[in-house]
Coordinates of C-alpha atoms and ligand atoms in Angstrom, one line a residue:
M1 CA 11.2 26.0 10.3
S2 CA 10.0 27.3 13.5
N3 CA 12.0 29.2 16.3
E4 CA 9.7 28.0 19.1
K5 CA 11.2 25.4 21.4
A6 CA 9.2 22.8 23.7
T7 CA 10.8 22.5 27.2
L8 CA 10.8 19.1 28.8
S9 CA 11.4 19.0 32.5
V10 CA 12.9 15.5 33.6
G11 CA 13.6 15.7 37.7
D12 CA 16.0 18.8 38.1
K13 CA 16.5 19.0 34.4
T14 CA 15.0 21.2 31.9
I15 CA 15.4 20.4 28.6
E16 CA 14.7 22.7 25.5
L17 CA 13.9 20.6 22.1
P18 CA 13.2 22.6 18.9
I19 CA 9.9 22.5 17.2
Y20 CA 9.9 22.6 13.2
S21 CA 6.6 23.2 11.2
G22 CA 6.0 21.4 7.7
S23 CA 3.9 23.1 4.9
E24 CA 0.7 21.2 6.2
G25 CA -0.2 18.9 9.3
P26 CA 1.2 19.1 13.0
D27 CA 4.3 20.7 14.1
V28 CA 7.3 18.3 15.2
V29 CA 9.2 18.1 18.4
D30 CA 12.8 17.4 17.5
V31 CA 13.8 14.9 20.4
R32 CA 17.1 13.7 18.9
S33 CA 19.3 15.4 21.3
L34 CA 17.3 13.1 24.4
V35 CA 19.8 10.3 24.2
Q36 CA 22.7 12.6 25.4
Q37 CA 20.4 13.3 28.4
G38 CA 19.9 9.7 29.0
L39 CA 16.4 9.5 27.6
F40 CA 14.5 7.8 24.8
T41 CA 10.9 8.5 23.4
Y42 CA 8.6 5.8 23.8
D43 CA 6.0 5.4 21.0
P44 CA 4.9 1.7 20.1
G45 CA 3.5 1.7 17.1
F46 CA 4.9 5.0 16.0
V47 CA 1.2 6.9 16.7
S48 CA 2.9 10.3 17.6
T49 CA 6.2 9.9 15.8
A50 CA 7.1 11.6 12.3
A51 CA 10.3 9.3 11.3
C52 CA 11.2 11.5 8.5
E53 CA 10.7 14.6 6.5
S54 CA 8.7 14.1 3.3
A55 CA 7.1 16.1 0.5
I56 CA 5.2 13.6 -1.5
T57 CA 1.7 12.6 0.1
F58 CA -0.3 14.6 3.0
I59 CA -3.1 12.7 5.2
D60 CA -5.4 15.0 7.4
G61 CA -7.0 12.2 9.2
A62 CA -9.7 14.3 11.0
K63 CA -10.6 16.1 7.7
G64 CA -10.4 12.9 5.5
I65 CA -7.8 14.5 3.0
L66 CA -5.4 12.8 0.9
L67 CA -3.0 14.9 -1.3
H68 CA -0.3 13.7 -3.8
R69 CA 2.2 16.3 -4.1
G70 CA -0.8 18.7 -3.4
Y71 CA -3.4 17.2 -5.5
P72 CA -6.4 15.9 -3.9
I73 CA -7.2 12.2 -4.6
D74 CA -10.4 12.4 -6.1
Q75 CA -9.2 15.0 -8.3
L76 CA -6.5 12.7 -9.7
A77 CA -8.9 9.7 -9.7
E78 CA -11.4 11.6 -11.8
N79 CA -8.6 13.5 -14.0
A80 CA -5.4 11.5 -14.3
D81 CA -4.7 7.8 -14.8
Y82 CA -2.2 5.6 -13.0
L83 CA 1.1 6.5 -15.0
E84 CA 0.8 10.2 -14.6
V85 CA 0.1 9.9 -10.6
C86 CA 3.5 7.7 -10.9
Y87 CA 5.0 10.4 -12.6
L88 CA 4.1 12.8 -10.5
L89 CA 4.7 10.8 -7.2
L90 CA 8.2 10.4 -8.6
H91 CA 8.8 14.1 -9.8
G92 CA 6.6 16.1 -7.6
E93 CA 5.0 17.7 -10.9
L94 CA 2.3 16.6 -13.2
P95 CA 4.1 15.7 -16.7
T96 CA 4.2 18.0 -19.8
P97 CA 2.6 16.2 -22.7
E98 CA 6.5 15.5 -24.2
E99 CA 7.2 14.1 -20.6
D100 CA 4.1 12.2 -20.5
E101 CA 4.8 10.6 -23.7
R102 CA 8.4 9.9 -22.8
F103 CA 7.6 8.1 -19.8
R104 CA 5.0 5.8 -21.1
T105 CA 7.1 4.9 -24.0
T106 CA 10.0 4.1 -21.6
V107 CA 7.5 2.1 -19.4
N108 CA 6.0 0.2 -22.2
N109 CA 9.8 -0.8 -23.2
H110 CA 10.1 -2.3 -19.8
T111 CA 7.3 -4.7 -19.5
M112 CA 8.6 -7.9 -20.1
I113 CA 10.7 -9.9 -17.4
H114 CA 14.2 -11.9 -17.9
D115 CA 13.0 -15.2 -19.6
Q116 CA 15.1 -17.2 -17.0
M117 CA 13.0 -15.6 -14.1
S118 CA 9.7 -17.2 -15.4
H119 CA 11.6 -20.6 -14.2
F120 CA 11.3 -19.2 -10.6
F121 CA 7.6 -20.1 -10.8
N122 CA 8.1 -23.7 -11.3
G123 CA 9.7 -23.8 -7.9
F124 CA 6.3 -22.9 -6.2
R125 CA 3.4 -25.2 -5.8
R126 CA 0.3 -24.5 -8.0
D127 CA -1.6 -23.4 -4.8
A128 CA 1.4 -21.2 -3.0
H129 CA -0.2 -17.8 -2.5
P130 CA 0.7 -15.3 -5.1
M131 CA 2.0 -12.9 -2.4
A132 CA 4.7 -15.5 -1.5
I133 CA 5.6 -15.7 -5.2
M134 CA 5.7 -12.0 -5.7
C135 CA 8.1 -11.6 -2.5
G136 CA 10.2 -14.0 -4.1
V137 CA 10.4 -13.0 -7.7
V138 CA 10.3 -9.1 -6.9
G139 CA 13.5 -9.8 -4.4
A140 CA 15.3 -11.7 -6.9
L141 CA 15.2 -8.7 -9.7
S142 CA 18.2 -7.6 -8.0
A143 CA 19.9 -11.0 -9.2
F144 CA 19.2 -9.4 -13.0
Y145 CA 20.1 -5.7 -13.0
H146 CA 23.7 -5.9 -11.6
D147 CA 23.7 -2.8 -13.9
T148 CA 21.7 -0.5 -11.7
M149 CA 22.7 -1.4 -8.2
D150 CA 24.6 2.1 -7.4
M151 CA 21.8 4.1 -5.5
T152 CA 24.0 7.3 -5.4
D153 CA 23.5 7.6 -9.2
E154 CA 20.2 9.3 -10.2
H155 CA 20.3 7.8 -13.7
E156 CA 20.5 4.4 -12.2
R157 CA 17.7 5.0 -9.8
E158 CA 15.3 6.3 -12.4
I159 CA 16.2 2.7 -14.9
A160 CA 15.0 0.9 -11.5
A161 CA 12.0 3.1 -11.0
F162 CA 11.0 2.1 -14.7
R163 CA 11.9 -1.6 -14.5
L164 CA 9.8 -2.0 -11.4
V165 CA 6.6 -0.1 -12.2
A166 CA 6.7 -1.6 -15.9
K167 CA 7.2 -5.2 -14.4
M168 CA 5.1 -5.4 -11.3
P169 CA 1.9 -5.9 -13.5
T170 CA 3.9 -8.7 -15.7
I171 CA 4.7 -10.4 -12.5
A172 CA 1.6 -10.1 -11.0
A173 CA -0.4 -11.5 -13.9
M174 CA 2.3 -14.4 -14.0
C175 CA 1.5 -15.4 -10.2
Y176 CA -2.3 -15.6 -11.1
K177 CA -1.5 -17.3 -14.7
Y178 CA 0.8 -20.0 -12.6
S179 CA -2.0 -20.6 -9.9
M180 CA -4.2 -21.4 -12.8
G181 CA -2.2 -23.6 -14.5
Q182 CA -2.5 -21.5 -17.7
P183 CA 0.4 -20.1 -20.0
F184 CA 2.0 -16.7 -19.1
M185 CA 0.8 -14.2 -21.5
F186 CA 3.4 -11.7 -22.8
P187 CA 2.8 -7.9 -22.1
R188 CA 1.4 -5.9 -25.4
N189 CA 2.9 -2.8 -25.7
N190 CA 0.0 -1.0 -27.7
L191 CA -2.6 -1.5 -24.8
S192 CA -2.6 1.1 -22.0
Y193 CA -1.3 0.0 -18.5
A194 CA -4.6 -1.4 -17.2
E195 CA -5.4 -2.9 -20.2
N196 CA -2.2 -4.8 -20.6
F197 CA -2.6 -5.9 -16.9
L198 CA -6.2 -7.3 -17.7
Q199 CA -5.0 -9.2 -20.6
M200 CA -1.9 -10.5 -19.0
M201 CA -4.6 -11.8 -16.7
F202 CA -7.4 -12.9 -18.6
A203 CA -6.3 -13.5 -22.0
T204 CA -5.3 -16.7 -23.3
P205 CA -3.1 -17.8 -26.3
C206 CA -6.2 -19.4 -27.7
E207 CA -8.3 -16.4 -28.8
E208 CA -8.5 -12.4 -29.3
Y209 CA -9.1 -10.7 -26.0
T210 CA -10.0 -6.9 -25.5
A211 CA -10.3 -5.5 -22.0
N212 CA -13.8 -4.0 -21.3
P213 CA -13.1 -0.1 -21.3
V214 CA -15.3 0.4 -17.9
I215 CA -13.4 -2.6 -16.4
A216 CA -10.0 -1.2 -17.5
K217 CA -10.7 2.5 -16.3
A218 CA -11.9 1.0 -12.9
M219 CA -8.7 -1.3 -12.6
D220 CA -6.6 1.8 -13.1
R221 CA -8.6 3.9 -10.7
I222 CA -7.8 1.3 -8.4
F223 CA -4.3 1.5 -8.9
I224 CA -4.3 5.2 -8.7
L225 CA -6.2 5.0 -5.2
H226 CA -3.5 2.3 -3.8
A227 CA -0.6 4.2 -5.4
D228 CA 0.9 5.9 -1.8
H229 CA -0.2 6.6 1.5
E230 CA 2.6 8.3 3.2
Q231 CA 4.5 6.6 6.0
N232 CA 2.0 3.5 6.6
A233 CA 3.7 0.4 7.9
S234 CA 4.7 -1.0 4.5
T235 CA 6.3 2.4 3.0
S236 CA 8.1 2.5 6.5
T237 CA 9.6 -0.9 5.9
V238 CA 10.7 0.2 2.9
R239 CA 12.4 3.5 3.9
L240 CA 14.1 1.4 7.0
A241 CA 15.2 -1.5 4.5
G242 CA 16.5 1.4 2.4
S243 CA 18.6 3.0 5.1
T244 CA 20.9 0.1 5.1
G245 CA 21.8 0.8 1.6
A246 CA 20.0 -2.3 0.2
N247 CA 19.1 -2.1 -3.5
P248 CA 15.6 -0.9 -4.4
F249 CA 14.1 -4.3 -5.7
A250 CA 15.2 -5.8 -2.2
C251 CA 13.6 -2.8 -0.4
I252 CA 10.1 -3.4 -2.5
A253 CA 10.1 -7.0 -1.9
S254 CA 10.4 -6.0 2.1
G255 CA 7.7 -3.5 1.4
I256 CA 5.5 -6.5 -0.3
A257 CA 6.1 -8.6 2.7
A258 CA 4.8 -6.3 5.2
L259 CA 1.8 -5.2 2.9
W260 CA 0.7 -9.1 3.1
G261 CA -0.5 -8.4 6.8
P262 CA -4.4 -8.4 7.4
A263 CA -4.4 -5.3 9.4
H264 CA -2.6 -3.6 6.3
G265 CA -2.7 -4.5 2.6
G266 CA -4.3 -8.1 3.3
A267 CA -7.3 -6.3 4.6
N268 CA -8.9 -6.3 1.0
E269 CA -8.7 -10.0 1.0
A270 CA -9.6 -10.1 4.6
V271 CA -13.2 -8.2 3.9
L272 CA -14.2 -10.8 1.2
T273 CA -13.5 -13.6 3.8
M274 CA -15.3 -12.0 6.5
L275 CA -18.2 -11.2 4.3
G276 CA -18.2 -14.9 2.9
E277 CA -18.2 -15.9 7.0
I278 CA -21.1 -13.4 7.7
G279 CA -22.7 -15.3 4.8
D280 CA -26.5 -13.4 4.8
E281 CA -27.7 -9.9 6.0
S282 CA -29.6 -11.3 8.9
R283 CA -26.1 -12.3 10.5
I284 CA -24.6 -8.6 10.0
E285 CA -25.6 -7.7 13.9
E286 CA -24.2 -11.0 15.3
Y287 CA -20.6 -10.0 13.7
V288 CA -20.9 -6.3 14.7
A289 CA -21.5 -7.3 18.2
K290 CA -18.5 -9.6 18.1
A291 CA -16.4 -6.8 16.5
K292 CA -17.2 -4.8 19.6
D293 CA -16.6 -7.7 21.8
K294 CA -13.1 -7.1 23.8
D295 CA -12.8 -10.7 24.1
D296 CA -13.5 -11.5 20.5
P297 CA -10.4 -11.2 18.3
F298 CA -12.8 -10.6 15.4
R299 CA -12.6 -7.0 13.7
L300 CA -14.7 -5.3 11.1
M301 CA -12.2 -5.6 8.0
G302 CA -12.1 -2.6 5.8
F303 CA -12.9 -0.7 8.7
G304 CA -11.0 1.9 11.0
H305 CA -7.6 3.3 10.2
R306 CA -4.5 4.7 12.2
V307 CA -4.9 8.2 10.5
Y308 CA -8.5 8.7 9.1
K309 CA -10.8 9.8 12.1
N310 CA -13.3 10.6 9.0
F311 CA -13.9 9.1 5.9
D312 CA -11.2 7.6 3.9
P313 CA -11.6 10.2 0.9
R314 CA -10.4 6.8 -1.2
A315 CA -13.6 4.6 0.2
K316 CA -15.8 7.3 -1.4
V317 CA -14.3 6.7 -4.7
M318 CA -13.8 3.3 -4.4
R319 CA -17.7 2.8 -3.4
E320 CA -18.6 4.8 -6.8
T321 CA -16.4 2.6 -9.0
C322 CA -17.8 -0.3 -7.2
H323 CA -21.4 1.0 -8.2
E324 CA -20.0 1.6 -11.6
V325 CA -18.5 -2.0 -12.3
L326 CA -21.4 -3.8 -10.8
K327 CA -23.7 -1.9 -13.1
E328 CA -21.7 -2.5 -16.3
L329 CA -21.6 -6.2 -15.4
G330 CA -24.9 -6.3 -14.5
L331 CA -24.4 -7.2 -10.8
E332 CA -26.3 -4.4 -9.0
D333 CA -27.9 -7.1 -7.1
D334 CA -24.8 -8.5 -6.0
P335 CA -25.3 -10.0 -2.6
L336 CA -21.7 -9.1 -1.5
F337 CA -22.3 -5.5 -2.4
K338 CA -25.7 -5.3 -0.7
M339 CA -24.4 -7.1 2.5
A340 CA -21.4 -4.6 2.5
Q341 CA -23.8 -1.3 1.8
K342 CA -26.1 -2.8 4.9
L343 CA -22.9 -3.6 6.8
E344 CA -21.4 0.1 6.3
K345 CA -24.8 1.5 7.4
I346 CA -25.3 -0.4 10.3
A347 CA -21.5 0.3 11.8
L348 CA -21.6 4.2 10.8
E349 CA -24.8 4.3 13.2
D350 CA -23.5 2.2 15.8
E351 CA -22.1 4.1 19.0
Y352 CA -18.8 2.0 19.6
F353 CA -17.7 2.8 15.7
V354 CA -18.9 6.1 15.9
Q355 CA -17.1 7.2 18.9
R356 CA -13.9 5.6 17.9
K357 CA -14.3 7.5 14.6
L358 CA -14.0 3.7 12.7
Y359 CA -15.1 4.6 9.0
P360 CA -14.6 1.8 5.8
N361 CA -11.1 2.7 4.5
V362 CA -9.7 1.6 1.1
D363 CA -9.9 -1.7 1.4
F364 CA -14.0 -2.1 2.3
Y365 CA -14.8 -1.8 -1.2
S366 CA -12.0 -2.7 -3.4
G367 CA -12.4 -6.4 -2.9
I368 CA -16.0 -6.4 -4.0
I369 CA -14.8 -5.0 -7.4
L370 CA -12.0 -7.1 -8.1
K371 CA -14.1 -10.1 -7.1
A372 CA -16.8 -8.7 -9.5
I373 CA -13.9 -8.6 -12.6
G374 CA -13.2 -12.1 -11.7
I375 CA -9.9 -11.6 -9.9
P376 CA -9.3 -14.4 -6.7
T377 CA -9.3 -13.1 -3.5
S378 CA -5.8 -14.3 -3.2
M379 CA -4.8 -11.9 -5.9
F380 CA -6.2 -8.8 -4.2
T381 CA -3.1 -8.0 -1.9
V382 CA -0.9 -8.5 -5.2
I383 CA -2.5 -6.1 -6.9
F384 CA -2.4 -3.6 -3.7
A385 CA 1.0 -3.8 -3.8
L386 CA 1.6 -3.7 -7.8
S387 CA -0.1 -0.3 -7.4
R388 CA 1.8 0.7 -4.5
T389 CA 5.4 0.0 -5.8
I390 CA 5.7 3.7 -7.4
G391 CA 4.7 5.1 -3.6
W392 CA 7.4 2.7 -2.1
F393 CA 9.6 3.7 -4.8
A394 CA 9.0 7.6 -4.8
H395 CA 9.8 7.8 -0.9
W396 CA 12.7 5.3 -1.2
N397 CA 14.1 7.6 -3.9
E398 CA 13.1 10.6 -1.6
M399 CA 15.5 9.2 1.2
V400 CA 18.5 8.2 -0.7
S401 CA 18.6 11.0 -2.8
T402 CA 19.0 13.2 0.5
S403 CA 21.1 12.9 3.5
Y404 CA 19.8 9.6 5.5
R405 CA 21.0 7.8 8.6
I406 CA 20.4 4.2 9.1
G407 CA 17.4 3.6 10.9
R408 CA 17.8 2.2 14.2
P409 CA 15.3 2.6 16.9
R410 CA 15.8 1.9 20.5
Q411 CA 13.8 0.3 23.3
L412 CA 12.2 0.0 27.0
Y413 CA 14.3 -2.6 28.3
T414 CA 12.1 -4.8 30.7
G415 CA 14.3 -8.0 30.5
P416 CA 16.6 -9.3 33.5
S417 CA 19.5 -7.2 34.9
K418 CA 23.0 -8.7 34.7
R419 CA 23.5 -11.8 36.3
D420 CA 26.2 -14.4 36.3
Y421 CA 26.5 -18.1 34.6
P422 CA 25.6 -20.6 37.4
K423 CA 28.8 -22.3 38.3
K424 CA 28.9 -26.0 37.2
K425 CA 28.4 -28.3 40.1
Ligands
SDX501 C1 -4.7 -0.2 5.2 O1 -1.5 3.1 7.2 C2 -2.0 3.3 6.3 O2 -2.1 4.3 5.7 C3 -2.7 1.7 5.6 C4 -3.3 2.0 4.1 C5 -2.2 2.5 3.4 O3 -3.0 2.7 2.1 O4 -1.3 1.9 3.2 O5 -4.6 3.0 4.4 C6 -3.8 0.7 3.7 O6 -3.9 -0.9 5.7 C7 -5.9 0.2 5.8 C8 -6.5 -0.6 7.1 C9 -6.9 -2.0 6.6 N1 -6.9 -2.7 7.7 C10 -8.0 -3.3 8.2 O7 -9.3 -2.7 7.4 C11 -8.2 -4.0 9.3 C12 -8.9 -4.0 10.3 N2 -9.0 -2.3 11.0 C13 -8.0 -2.7 12.0 O8 -7.0 -3.7 12.5 C14 -7.4 -1.2 12.5 O9 -8.1 -0.3 12.2 C15 -6.3 -0.8 12.3 C16 -4.9 -1.7 12.1 C17 -6.6 -0.3 10.5 C18 -5.9 0.6 12.8 O10 -5.5 0.2 14.1 P1 -5.0 1.3 15.0 O11 -4.9 2.8 14.8 O12 -4.0 0.4 15.9 O13 -6.3 1.4 16.1 P2 -6.5 0.4 17.3 O14 -6.4 -0.8 17.0 O15 -5.7 1.2 18.4 O16 -8.0 0.7 17.6 C19 -8.4 1.9 18.3 C20 -9.9 1.3 19.0 C21 -9.7 0.0 19.5 O17 -10.8 -0.1 20.8 P3 -10.4 0.2 22.1 O18 -9.2 -0.3 22.6 O19 -10.1 1.8 21.6 O20 -11.9 0.0 23.0 O21 -11.0 1.2 17.9 C22 -11.0 -0.4 17.5 C23 -10.1 -0.9 18.3 O22 -10.4 -2.4 19.1 N3 -11.1 -0.7 16.4 C24 -11.8 -1.6 15.7 C25 -11.5 -1.9 14.4 N4 -10.5 -1.0 14.0 C26 -10.4 -0.7 15.4 N5 -13.0 -2.6 16.4 C27 -13.4 -3.3 15.5 N6 -13.3 -3.4 14.2 C28 -12.4 -2.8 13.7 N7 -12.1 -2.5 12.5

């Protein structure tokens, strides 16, 4: 907390507003009392608004810093695995060996979904977008777990966390298998989290399947890099849904829906679509010009970020991972990767992007890795949602385990003033 105050002069009024300091990042001005003065703040897109207090993730956009409970993302990507990061995001500290063992065993014991849920998939067309299926199936989890719906009970919240972290890879892989017309593969609890996901995606009942360890490591790193990112659009959606007291499965489903948009989690799919549309390195300049043209809705997907005005630290790790995977698969000359690198070089030297501090974000390289692994573009955001489930849950849990109020923003009304209904002639 700080003893400083901000002073706001409005007409003949002088309003004093408390200023609070966090452990990192900008101070905040508490504007809650403005409503008593007949005033609202105005901040469409919440560019300058801290909607909550949180201790989970810190981002410094100017310096390209991303910390999860204080640990830098590149160190976590290098030294931890996804389940260890899940524990960290949920509990605030890295697990002891005993805590790690218990956490992994419990996740492993919850990887199957209720057999009745497999019937949901049959209601969808085979060509349904897997994000549509995932939204529906995850929201429906609440129909199966009436025993863990008391969100004031810490133990029930913990069980819900285990169920979601454990079942998201199973549901994600089922979305893929359904679209392929292949039988669902059961989770194998003797495998690591990433190996298990890959086997549910690519194994068939007809033959043995062993995940390539380099690919499994890359998959796990992609999970880590997408795990959480402060109060982004989908996490803010989960918090707003949670503030009404909705159950965690419904709240996570709302986060999946928000993530789907191409300006957010849908960008990784949009990057591949964009690279396919550009088609050839010779057309990169043409598309960079389109991205700069205010009259053209085209934007360079995978570039820019609301917070990062420097390199997205996740993009650097993702680019290294891209190199590793393409080398392992003998695809170093992958034309998409070469085009992406050329596009990145051109954009980073172009005044328009430099002036607006538009750098590659987490989505720029992830799609190239996923495509090289053999995952279709329609599954990219599903994998982002799988990874971000822990972040969404950690923020939901942080909110519901402390005092909170229902989120209810106000507005600047510009519609018609009161008028009477015209008398019937
Ligand atoms: C994610 O919030 C998070 O943390 C999200 C995320 C997470 O982990 O949860 O990091 C994941 O969503 C990453 C972002 C993925 N989206 C994309 O790659 C889509 C392309 N990027 C843009 O749509 C855009 O950069 C946003 C949405 C990411 C950020 O939008 P802002 O902050 O509202 O920025 P803006 O639209 O106000 O842009 C500022 C200027 C504008 O030009 P001017 O009006 O100043 O002349 O930069 C331009 C924009 O036109 N601009 C771009 C651009 N991004 C911004 N111009 C061309 N190509 C782009 N990609």
